[in-house]
Amino acid sequence: MSDPRISARMAKRIEMWPLERLHPYARNARTHSPEQVDMIVASILRFGFTNPVLVDGNDGIIAGHGRYAAAKQMGLDEVPVVVLDYLTDEERRAYIIADNRLALNAGWDDEMLAVELTDLKDMVFDLDLTGFSTDEIEALLDELQTSSVVMLRVPPNKTSGRFEKPVSRFAAEAIRKWEAR
């Protein structure tokens, strides 16, 4: 059962809009360096434009200023947008801040991140596309070498065909004891 308070305010579709129709928010407090815009361009080129720009009922950008800058740099004629025309002016202004800040409040499981980066590195994937610097990646991979995560042999993953699964050393020892019974 859906909550009518939420479903009545949900975006119903993604639309394609001409880039020139969009208006950046003049008071946007979030900044995007040229280097970060370059990273967004690289991400769009590799993965596609997977995250639509959020706009209000007056064609103003609510979220996606970096994607907008990347689209301009790429010379795109149009971009995917989601229209949030139901927001009040106060909600729109608060959401512009919240959309950027809430993601910053999340954390990382550094050990699992290192495992994922190791797998991607083994697959010869361009780790620059992850958004982490080379120094950050090296530090995470070095940390994995001394962490409590071990690679346990398990049946292969149907998609990757790999046999390893990351688990804690404690869990690996418990599994070994159970298998030895």
Short mmCIF file of N, CA and C in Angstrom, two decimals:
data_model
loop_
_atom_site.label_atom_id
_atom_site.label_comp_id
_atom_site.label_asym_id
_atom_site.label_seq_id
_atom_site.Cartn_x
_atom_site.Cartn_y
_atom_site.Cartn_z
N MET A 1 0.84 -1.17 0.00
CA MET A 1 0.00 0.00 0.00
C MET A 1 0.89 1.24 0.00
N SER A 2 0.64 2.14 -0.92
CA SER A 2 1.46 3.34 -0.97
C SER A 2 0.89 4.42 -0.06
N ASP A 3 1.77 5.24 0.41
CA ASP A 3 1.40 6.33 1.29
C ASP A 3 0.95 7.51 0.42
N PRO A 4 -0.31 7.96 0.51
CA PRO A 4 -0.79 9.04 -0.36
C PRO A 4 -0.02 10.34 -0.16
N ARG A 5 0.57 10.53 1.01
CA ARG A 5 1.35 11.74 1.22
C ARG A 5 2.60 11.75 0.35
N ILE A 6 3.09 10.57 0.03
CA ILE A 6 4.30 10.47 -0.78
C ILE A 6 3.94 10.33 -2.26
N SER A 7 3.05 9.42 -2.59
CA SER A 7 2.76 9.14 -4.00
C SER A 7 2.19 10.35 -4.73
N ALA A 8 1.46 11.21 -4.03
CA ALA A 8 0.91 12.40 -4.67
C ALA A 8 2.01 13.39 -5.06
N ARG A 9 3.19 13.24 -4.44
CA ARG A 9 4.28 14.19 -4.69
C ARG A 9 5.45 13.54 -5.41
N MET A 10 5.26 12.37 -5.94
CA MET A 10 6.37 11.70 -6.62
C MET A 10 6.43 12.11 -8.08
N ALA A 11 7.64 12.16 -8.59
CA ALA A 11 7.81 12.43 -10.02
C ALA A 11 7.25 11.24 -10.79
N LYS A 12 6.53 11.53 -11.83
CA LYS A 12 5.87 10.47 -12.59
C LYS A 12 6.64 10.03 -13.83
N ARG A 13 7.56 10.88 -14.32
CA ARG A 13 8.25 10.51 -15.56
C ARG A 13 9.52 11.33 -15.74
N ILE A 14 10.37 10.85 -16.62
CA ILE A 14 11.56 11.57 -17.04
C ILE A 14 11.26 12.16 -18.41
N GLU A 15 11.59 13.41 -18.59
CA GLU A 15 11.38 14.10 -19.86
C GLU A 15 12.74 14.52 -20.43
N MET A 16 12.80 14.67 -21.72
CA MET A 16 14.01 15.20 -22.37
C MET A 16 13.74 16.67 -22.70
N TRP A 17 14.61 17.54 -22.19
CA TRP A 17 14.46 18.98 -22.41
C TRP A 17 15.68 19.54 -23.10
N PRO A 18 15.47 20.56 -23.95
CA PRO A 18 16.63 21.26 -24.52
C PRO A 18 17.46 21.89 -23.40
N LEU A 19 18.75 21.78 -23.50
CA LEU A 19 19.63 22.32 -22.48
C LEU A 19 19.41 23.82 -22.28
N GLU A 20 19.14 24.52 -23.36
CA GLU A 20 18.95 25.98 -23.27
C GLU A 20 17.71 26.37 -22.48
N ARG A 21 16.80 25.44 -22.26
CA ARG A 21 15.58 25.73 -21.50
C ARG A 21 15.85 25.84 -20.00
N LEU A 22 16.92 25.19 -19.54
CA LEU A 22 17.21 25.13 -18.11
C LEU A 22 17.88 26.40 -17.61
N HIS A 23 17.53 26.77 -16.37
CA HIS A 23 18.09 27.96 -15.74
C HIS A 23 18.73 27.57 -14.41
N PRO A 24 20.07 27.68 -14.31
CA PRO A 24 20.72 27.38 -13.03
C PRO A 24 20.21 28.31 -11.93
N TYR A 25 20.19 27.81 -10.71
CA TYR A 25 19.76 28.59 -9.56
C TYR A 25 20.88 29.55 -9.19
N ALA A 26 20.63 30.83 -9.25
CA ALA A 26 21.66 31.85 -9.02
C ALA A 26 22.23 31.79 -7.61
N ARG A 27 21.44 31.29 -6.66
CA ARG A 27 21.90 31.25 -5.27
C ARG A 27 22.34 29.85 -4.85
N ASN A 28 22.66 29.00 -5.80
CA ASN A 28 23.12 27.65 -5.48
C ASN A 28 24.44 27.73 -4.72
N ALA A 29 24.46 27.17 -3.54
CA ALA A 29 25.65 27.24 -2.69
C ALA A 29 26.67 26.14 -3.01
N ARG A 30 26.27 25.15 -3.78
CA ARG A 30 27.17 24.05 -4.14
C ARG A 30 28.02 24.48 -5.32
N THR A 31 29.31 24.20 -5.26
CA THR A 31 30.22 24.59 -6.33
C THR A 31 30.74 23.35 -7.06
N HIS A 32 31.15 23.57 -8.29
CA HIS A 32 31.71 22.48 -9.11
C HIS A 32 32.97 23.01 -9.79
N SER A 33 34.10 22.44 -9.41
CA SER A 33 35.37 22.85 -10.03
C SER A 33 35.42 22.32 -11.46
N PRO A 34 36.25 22.92 -12.30
CA PRO A 34 36.41 22.39 -13.67
C PRO A 34 36.83 20.92 -13.66
N GLU A 35 37.67 20.54 -12.68
CA GLU A 35 38.11 19.14 -12.60
C GLU A 35 36.94 18.21 -12.28
N GLN A 36 36.05 18.66 -11.41
CA GLN A 36 34.90 17.83 -11.06
C GLN A 36 33.93 17.73 -12.24
N VAL A 37 33.75 18.82 -12.97
CA VAL A 37 32.89 18.78 -14.16
C VAL A 37 33.48 17.81 -15.18
N ASP A 38 34.82 17.81 -15.32
CA ASP A 38 35.47 16.84 -16.22
C ASP A 38 35.17 15.41 -15.78
N MET A 39 35.15 15.18 -14.46
CA MET A 39 34.84 13.83 -13.95
C MET A 39 33.39 13.46 -14.27
N ILE A 40 32.49 14.41 -14.17
CA ILE A 40 31.09 14.15 -14.51
C ILE A 40 30.96 13.84 -16.00
N VAL A 41 31.68 14.59 -16.83
CA VAL A 41 31.68 14.32 -18.27
C VAL A 41 32.14 12.89 -18.52
N ALA A 42 33.25 12.48 -17.91
CA ALA A 42 33.78 11.12 -18.10
C ALA A 42 32.76 10.08 -17.64
N SER A 43 32.08 10.35 -16.54
CA SER A 43 31.06 9.43 -16.04
C SER A 43 29.90 9.30 -17.02
N ILE A 44 29.44 10.43 -17.54
CA ILE A 44 28.33 10.41 -18.51
C ILE A 44 28.74 9.66 -19.76
N LEU A 45 29.96 9.89 -20.23
CA LEU A 45 30.42 9.20 -21.43
C LEU A 45 30.50 7.69 -21.22
N ARG A 46 30.92 7.26 -20.03
CA ARG A 46 31.07 5.82 -19.77
C ARG A 46 29.75 5.14 -19.41
N PHE A 47 28.96 5.79 -18.53
CA PHE A 47 27.77 5.13 -17.98
C PHE A 47 26.46 5.65 -18.55
N GLY A 48 26.50 6.78 -19.23
CA GLY A 48 25.29 7.40 -19.74
C GLY A 48 24.82 8.49 -18.78
N PHE A 49 23.79 9.21 -19.18
CA PHE A 49 23.23 10.28 -18.35
C PHE A 49 22.22 9.60 -17.43
N THR A 50 22.72 8.98 -16.37
CA THR A 50 21.90 8.11 -15.52
C THR A 50 21.13 8.83 -14.43
N ASN A 51 21.45 10.10 -14.21
CA ASN A 51 20.84 10.84 -13.12
C ASN A 51 20.24 12.13 -13.68
N PRO A 52 18.93 12.16 -13.89
CA PRO A 52 18.31 13.34 -14.51
C PRO A 52 18.50 14.60 -13.67
N VAL A 53 18.44 15.74 -14.34
CA VAL A 53 18.46 17.03 -13.68
C VAL A 53 17.06 17.26 -13.10
N LEU A 54 16.99 17.72 -11.86
CA LEU A 54 15.70 18.02 -11.24
C LEU A 54 15.40 19.49 -11.47
N VAL A 55 14.19 19.79 -11.95
CA VAL A 55 13.82 21.18 -12.26
C VAL A 55 12.49 21.53 -11.61
N ASP A 56 12.27 22.83 -11.45
CA ASP A 56 10.99 23.30 -10.90
C ASP A 56 10.04 23.65 -12.04
N GLY A 57 8.88 24.16 -11.70
CA GLY A 57 7.87 24.50 -12.69
C GLY A 57 8.22 25.69 -13.56
N ASN A 58 9.30 26.40 -13.23
CA ASN A 58 9.74 27.55 -14.02
C ASN A 58 11.04 27.27 -14.77
N ASP A 59 11.34 26.00 -14.97
CA ASP A 59 12.54 25.55 -15.69
C ASP A 59 13.84 25.81 -14.95
N GLY A 60 13.74 26.08 -13.65
CA GLY A 60 14.93 26.31 -12.85
C GLY A 60 15.51 25.01 -12.34
N ILE A 61 16.83 24.93 -12.32
CA ILE A 61 17.49 23.72 -11.83
C ILE A 61 17.40 23.68 -10.31
N ILE A 62 16.93 22.55 -9.81
CA ILE A 62 16.89 22.30 -8.37
C ILE A 62 18.12 21.48 -7.98
N ALA A 63 18.37 20.41 -8.71
CA ALA A 63 19.53 19.55 -8.47
C ALA A 63 20.07 19.11 -9.82
N GLY A 64 21.38 19.12 -9.93
CA GLY A 64 22.00 18.70 -11.18
C GLY A 64 22.79 19.81 -11.85
N HIS A 65 23.22 20.79 -11.08
CA HIS A 65 24.01 21.88 -11.66
C HIS A 65 25.32 21.36 -12.26
N GLY A 66 25.94 20.38 -11.62
CA GLY A 66 27.16 19.79 -12.16
C GLY A 66 26.89 19.02 -13.45
N ARG A 67 25.78 18.28 -13.48
CA ARG A 67 25.42 17.55 -14.70
C ARG A 67 25.09 18.53 -15.83
N TYR A 68 24.44 19.64 -15.47
CA TYR A 68 24.13 20.69 -16.44
C TYR A 68 25.44 21.25 -17.03
N ALA A 69 26.41 21.57 -16.16
CA ALA A 69 27.70 22.10 -16.63
C ALA A 69 28.40 21.07 -17.52
N ALA A 70 28.34 19.80 -17.15
CA ALA A 70 28.96 18.76 -17.96
C ALA A 70 28.28 18.66 -19.32
N ALA A 71 26.95 18.72 -19.34
CA ALA A 71 26.20 18.65 -20.61
C ALA A 71 26.57 19.83 -21.51
N LYS A 72 26.72 21.01 -20.93
CA LYS A 72 27.14 22.19 -21.71
C LYS A 72 28.53 21.96 -22.28
N GLN A 73 29.43 21.47 -21.44
CA GLN A 73 30.81 21.21 -21.89
C GLN A 73 30.83 20.18 -23.02
N MET A 74 29.94 19.21 -22.95
CA MET A 74 29.89 18.15 -23.96
C MET A 74 29.17 18.59 -25.23
N GLY A 75 28.49 19.74 -25.17
CA GLY A 75 27.74 20.21 -26.33
C GLY A 75 26.45 19.47 -26.55
N LEU A 76 25.87 18.90 -25.48
CA LEU A 76 24.61 18.19 -25.62
C LEU A 76 23.48 19.17 -25.94
N ASP A 77 22.55 18.73 -26.77
CA ASP A 77 21.41 19.57 -27.10
C ASP A 77 20.29 19.44 -26.07
N GLU A 78 20.17 18.24 -25.47
CA GLU A 78 19.11 18.01 -24.50
C GLU A 78 19.59 17.09 -23.40
N VAL A 79 18.87 17.15 -22.27
CA VAL A 79 19.21 16.33 -21.11
C VAL A 79 17.93 15.79 -20.49
N PRO A 80 18.04 14.66 -19.77
CA PRO A 80 16.86 14.14 -19.07
C PRO A 80 16.57 15.00 -17.83
N VAL A 81 15.30 15.27 -17.61
CA VAL A 81 14.89 16.05 -16.44
C VAL A 81 13.71 15.38 -15.76
N VAL A 82 13.58 15.65 -14.48
CA VAL A 82 12.40 15.28 -13.71
C VAL A 82 11.85 16.60 -13.18
N VAL A 83 10.57 16.85 -13.43
CA VAL A 83 9.95 18.10 -13.03
C VAL A 83 9.34 17.94 -11.63
N LEU A 84 9.77 18.79 -10.73
CA LEU A 84 9.25 18.81 -9.36
C LEU A 84 8.44 20.10 -9.18
N ASP A 85 7.37 20.22 -9.95
CA ASP A 85 6.58 21.46 -9.95
C ASP A 85 5.64 21.59 -8.77
N TYR A 86 5.63 20.62 -7.91
CA TYR A 86 4.74 20.64 -6.74
C TYR A 86 5.39 21.28 -5.52
N LEU A 87 6.70 21.52 -5.56
CA LEU A 87 7.37 22.09 -4.40
C LEU A 87 7.01 23.57 -4.23
N THR A 88 6.80 23.96 -2.98
CA THR A 88 6.64 25.39 -2.70
C THR A 88 8.01 26.04 -2.86
N ASP A 89 8.05 27.35 -2.90
CA ASP A 89 9.33 28.05 -3.02
C ASP A 89 10.25 27.70 -1.86
N GLU A 90 9.70 27.63 -0.65
CA GLU A 90 10.52 27.30 0.52
C GLU A 90 11.03 25.87 0.43
N GLU A 91 10.17 24.94 0.02
CA GLU A 91 10.60 23.54 -0.12
C GLU A 91 11.68 23.41 -1.19
N ARG A 92 11.51 24.09 -2.31
CA ARG A 92 12.48 24.03 -3.39
C ARG A 92 13.84 24.53 -2.90
N ARG A 93 13.86 25.65 -2.23
CA ARG A 93 15.12 26.22 -1.75
C ARG A 93 15.77 25.31 -0.70
N ALA A 94 14.98 24.75 0.18
CA ALA A 94 15.52 23.83 1.19
C ALA A 94 16.01 22.54 0.54
N TYR A 95 15.29 22.04 -0.47
CA TYR A 95 15.70 20.79 -1.11
C TYR A 95 17.00 20.96 -1.89
N ILE A 96 17.22 22.13 -2.45
CA ILE A 96 18.48 22.39 -3.15
C ILE A 96 19.65 22.16 -2.19
N ILE A 97 19.50 22.59 -0.97
CA ILE A 97 20.55 22.38 0.03
C ILE A 97 20.55 20.92 0.50
N ALA A 98 19.38 20.40 0.82
CA ALA A 98 19.29 19.04 1.36
C ALA A 98 19.81 18.00 0.37
N ASP A 99 19.50 18.15 -0.90
CA ASP A 99 19.94 17.18 -1.90
C ASP A 99 21.46 17.05 -1.90
N ASN A 100 22.13 18.15 -1.74
CA ASN A 100 23.59 18.12 -1.71
C ASN A 100 24.14 17.66 -0.37
N ARG A 101 23.53 18.08 0.71
CA ARG A 101 24.07 17.78 2.04
C ARG A 101 23.81 16.35 2.49
N LEU A 102 22.64 15.82 2.20
CA LEU A 102 22.29 14.48 2.70
C LEU A 102 23.27 13.42 2.21
N ALA A 103 23.73 13.53 0.99
CA ALA A 103 24.69 12.56 0.47
C ALA A 103 26.01 12.65 1.22
N LEU A 104 26.37 13.85 1.64
CA LEU A 104 27.63 14.03 2.38
C LEU A 104 27.58 13.40 3.76
N ASN A 105 26.38 13.19 4.28
CA ASN A 105 26.22 12.60 5.60
C ASN A 105 26.40 11.08 5.60
N ALA A 106 26.44 10.47 4.45
CA ALA A 106 26.64 9.02 4.35
C ALA A 106 28.10 8.69 4.60
N GLY A 107 28.34 7.46 4.97
CA GLY A 107 29.71 7.01 5.21
C GLY A 107 30.09 5.92 4.22
N TRP A 108 31.27 5.40 4.39
CA TRP A 108 31.77 4.31 3.57
C TRP A 108 32.18 3.15 4.47
N ASP A 109 31.94 1.95 4.03
CA ASP A 109 32.55 0.77 4.63
C ASP A 109 33.86 0.61 3.87
N ASP A 110 34.94 1.13 4.44
CA ASP A 110 36.21 1.17 3.73
C ASP A 110 36.70 -0.19 3.29
N GLU A 111 36.46 -1.22 4.11
CA GLU A 111 36.92 -2.56 3.74
C GLU A 111 36.16 -3.07 2.51
N MET A 112 34.85 -2.91 2.50
CA MET A 112 34.07 -3.37 1.35
C MET A 112 34.38 -2.53 0.11
N LEU A 113 34.59 -1.23 0.31
CA LEU A 113 34.98 -0.37 -0.80
C LEU A 113 36.31 -0.83 -1.39
N ALA A 114 37.25 -1.17 -0.53
CA ALA A 114 38.55 -1.66 -1.00
C ALA A 114 38.41 -2.97 -1.76
N VAL A 115 37.53 -3.85 -1.29
CA VAL A 115 37.28 -5.11 -2.00
C VAL A 115 36.71 -4.83 -3.39
N GLU A 116 35.74 -3.91 -3.47
CA GLU A 116 35.15 -3.57 -4.77
C GLU A 116 36.19 -2.95 -5.70
N LEU A 117 37.00 -2.04 -5.17
CA LEU A 117 38.03 -1.41 -5.99
C LEU A 117 39.07 -2.44 -6.46
N THR A 118 39.41 -3.38 -5.59
CA THR A 118 40.35 -4.45 -5.97
C THR A 118 39.78 -5.27 -7.12
N ASP A 119 38.51 -5.64 -7.01
CA ASP A 119 37.88 -6.40 -8.10
C ASP A 119 37.87 -5.61 -9.40
N LEU A 120 37.51 -4.33 -9.33
CA LEU A 120 37.49 -3.50 -10.54
C LEU A 120 38.90 -3.37 -11.12
N LYS A 121 39.89 -3.21 -10.25
CA LYS A 121 41.27 -3.12 -10.70
C LYS A 121 41.68 -4.41 -11.41
N ASP A 122 41.31 -5.56 -10.82
CA ASP A 122 41.61 -6.86 -11.43
C ASP A 122 40.94 -7.02 -12.79
N MET A 123 39.80 -6.36 -12.97
CA MET A 123 39.07 -6.40 -14.24
C MET A 123 39.61 -5.37 -15.23
N VAL A 124 40.67 -4.65 -14.83
CA VAL A 124 41.31 -3.60 -15.63
C VAL A 124 40.29 -2.50 -15.98
N PHE A 125 39.45 -2.17 -15.00
CA PHE A 125 38.49 -1.08 -15.17
C PHE A 125 39.17 0.22 -14.77
N ASP A 126 38.84 1.30 -15.46
CA ASP A 126 39.42 2.61 -15.18
C ASP A 126 38.89 3.13 -13.84
N LEU A 127 39.70 3.01 -12.79
CA LEU A 127 39.26 3.40 -11.46
C LEU A 127 39.07 4.90 -11.30
N ASP A 128 39.60 5.69 -12.22
CA ASP A 128 39.36 7.14 -12.18
C ASP A 128 37.86 7.44 -12.30
N LEU A 129 37.12 6.56 -12.94
CA LEU A 129 35.68 6.78 -13.13
C LEU A 129 34.89 6.61 -11.84
N THR A 130 35.53 6.13 -10.78
CA THR A 130 34.83 5.98 -9.50
C THR A 130 34.74 7.30 -8.74
N GLY A 131 35.52 8.29 -9.16
CA GLY A 131 35.51 9.57 -8.47
C GLY A 131 36.56 9.69 -7.38
N PHE A 132 37.25 8.60 -7.08
CA PHE A 132 38.32 8.64 -6.08
C PHE A 132 39.64 8.99 -6.77
N SER A 133 40.49 9.70 -6.06
CA SER A 133 41.81 10.02 -6.59
C SER A 133 42.70 8.77 -6.53
N THR A 134 43.77 8.80 -7.28
CA THR A 134 44.72 7.69 -7.27
C THR A 134 45.27 7.47 -5.87
N ASP A 135 45.58 8.56 -5.16
CA ASP A 135 46.10 8.44 -3.79
C ASP A 135 45.07 7.79 -2.86
N GLU A 136 43.80 8.19 -3.00
CA GLU A 136 42.75 7.60 -2.16
C GLU A 136 42.59 6.11 -2.44
N ILE A 137 42.64 5.74 -3.71
CA ILE A 137 42.50 4.33 -4.09
C ILE A 137 43.67 3.52 -3.54
N GLU A 138 44.88 4.03 -3.70
CA GLU A 138 46.06 3.32 -3.19
C GLU A 138 45.98 3.14 -1.68
N ALA A 139 45.53 4.17 -0.97
CA ALA A 139 45.41 4.07 0.49
C ALA A 139 44.38 3.01 0.87
N LEU A 140 43.26 2.98 0.16
CA LEU A 140 42.23 1.98 0.45
C LEU A 140 42.72 0.57 0.16
N LEU A 141 43.44 0.40 -0.95
CA LEU A 141 43.95 -0.93 -1.30
C LEU A 141 45.04 -1.36 -0.33
N ASP A 142 45.85 -0.42 0.12
CA ASP A 142 46.86 -0.74 1.14
C ASP A 142 46.18 -1.16 2.43
N GLU A 143 45.10 -0.47 2.78
CA GLU A 143 44.36 -0.79 4.01
C GLU A 143 43.78 -2.20 3.93
N LEU A 144 43.33 -2.60 2.75
CA LEU A 144 42.76 -3.94 2.60
C LEU A 144 43.80 -5.01 2.92
N GLN A 145 45.06 -4.74 2.57
CA GLN A 145 46.12 -5.72 2.82
C GLN A 145 46.29 -6.00 4.31
N THR A 146 45.97 -5.02 5.16
CA THR A 146 46.16 -5.18 6.60
C THR A 146 44.85 -5.25 7.37
N SER A 147 43.73 -5.37 6.64
CA SER A 147 42.42 -5.33 7.30
C SER A 147 42.00 -6.70 7.82
N SER A 148 40.83 -6.71 8.41
CA SER A 148 40.27 -7.95 8.94
C SER A 148 39.43 -8.67 7.90
N VAL A 149 39.43 -8.20 6.67
CA VAL A 149 38.67 -8.86 5.61
C VAL A 149 39.55 -9.90 4.94
N VAL A 150 39.00 -11.08 4.74
CA VAL A 150 39.69 -12.12 3.99
C VAL A 150 38.80 -12.55 2.84
N MET A 151 39.40 -13.17 1.84
CA MET A 151 38.62 -13.66 0.72
C MET A 151 38.38 -15.15 0.93
N LEU A 152 37.13 -15.52 1.07
CA LEU A 152 36.73 -16.89 1.35
C LEU A 152 36.30 -17.56 0.06
N ARG A 153 36.74 -18.80 -0.16
CA ARG A 153 36.33 -19.53 -1.36
C ARG A 153 34.88 -19.98 -1.22
N VAL A 154 34.05 -19.55 -2.13
CA VAL A 154 32.64 -19.95 -2.15
C VAL A 154 32.28 -20.26 -3.59
N PRO A 155 31.10 -20.91 -3.82
CA PRO A 155 30.72 -21.17 -5.22
C PRO A 155 30.73 -19.89 -6.04
N PRO A 156 31.05 -20.00 -7.32
CA PRO A 156 31.21 -18.79 -8.14
C PRO A 156 29.92 -18.00 -8.27
N ASN A 157 30.11 -16.70 -8.35
CA ASN A 157 29.00 -15.79 -8.63
C ASN A 157 28.60 -16.01 -10.08
N LYS A 158 27.30 -16.17 -10.34
CA LYS A 158 26.83 -16.47 -11.70
C LYS A 158 27.20 -15.38 -12.69
N THR A 159 27.27 -14.12 -12.23
CA THR A 159 27.56 -13.04 -13.16
C THR A 159 29.05 -12.90 -13.41
N SER A 160 29.83 -12.88 -12.35
CA SER A 160 31.26 -12.61 -12.51
C SER A 160 32.09 -13.88 -12.68
N GLY A 161 31.59 -15.00 -12.18
CA GLY A 161 32.36 -16.23 -12.25
C GLY A 161 33.46 -16.30 -11.20
N ARG A 162 33.56 -15.30 -10.33
CA ARG A 162 34.60 -15.28 -9.30
C ARG A 162 34.23 -16.21 -8.15
N PHE A 163 35.25 -16.70 -7.47
CA PHE A 163 35.03 -17.63 -6.38
C PHE A 163 35.18 -16.99 -5.01
N GLU A 164 35.67 -15.78 -4.96
CA GLU A 164 35.91 -15.16 -3.67
C GLU A 164 34.70 -14.40 -3.18
N LYS A 165 34.58 -14.35 -1.85
CA LYS A 165 33.55 -13.54 -1.22
C LYS A 165 34.17 -12.88 0.00
N PRO A 166 34.03 -11.55 0.13
CA PRO A 166 34.64 -10.90 1.28
C PRO A 166 33.86 -11.18 2.56
N VAL A 167 34.56 -11.60 3.58
CA VAL A 167 33.96 -11.80 4.90
C VAL A 167 35.00 -11.41 5.95
N SER A 168 34.55 -11.20 7.17
CA SER A 168 35.49 -10.87 8.23
C SER A 168 36.30 -12.12 8.58
N ARG A 169 37.46 -11.90 9.19
CA ARG A 169 38.29 -13.03 9.62
C ARG A 169 37.54 -13.88 10.64
N PHE A 170 36.77 -13.24 11.51
CA PHE A 170 35.97 -13.95 12.50
C PHE A 170 34.96 -14.88 11.80
N ALA A 171 34.26 -14.36 10.80
CA ALA A 171 33.27 -15.17 10.07
C ALA A 171 33.97 -16.30 9.31
N ALA A 172 35.12 -16.02 8.72
CA ALA A 172 35.85 -17.06 7.98
C ALA A 172 36.25 -18.20 8.91
N GLU A 173 36.74 -17.85 10.11
CA GLU A 173 37.14 -18.87 11.08
C GLU A 173 35.93 -19.70 11.52
N ALA A 174 34.79 -19.07 11.76
CA ALA A 174 33.57 -19.78 12.15
C ALA A 174 33.12 -20.73 11.04
N ILE A 175 33.21 -20.29 9.80
CA ILE A 175 32.82 -21.14 8.67
C ILE A 175 33.77 -22.33 8.56
N ARG A 176 35.06 -22.10 8.71
CA ARG A 176 36.04 -23.19 8.64
C ARG A 176 35.77 -24.24 9.72
N LYS A 177 35.48 -23.77 10.94
CA LYS A 177 35.18 -24.70 12.04
C LYS A 177 33.91 -25.50 11.74
N TRP A 178 32.91 -24.84 11.19
CA TRP A 178 31.66 -25.51 10.88
C TRP A 178 31.88 -26.55 9.78
N GLU A 179 32.67 -26.19 8.75
CA GLU A 179 32.94 -27.12 7.65
C GLU A 179 33.79 -28.30 8.11
N ALA A 180 34.62 -28.12 9.15
CA ALA A 180 35.50 -29.18 9.63
C ALA A 180 34.77 -30.21 10.48
N ARG A 181 33.52 -29.95 10.85
CA ARG A 181 32.78 -30.88 11.72
C ARG A 181 32.57 -32.22 11.07
#
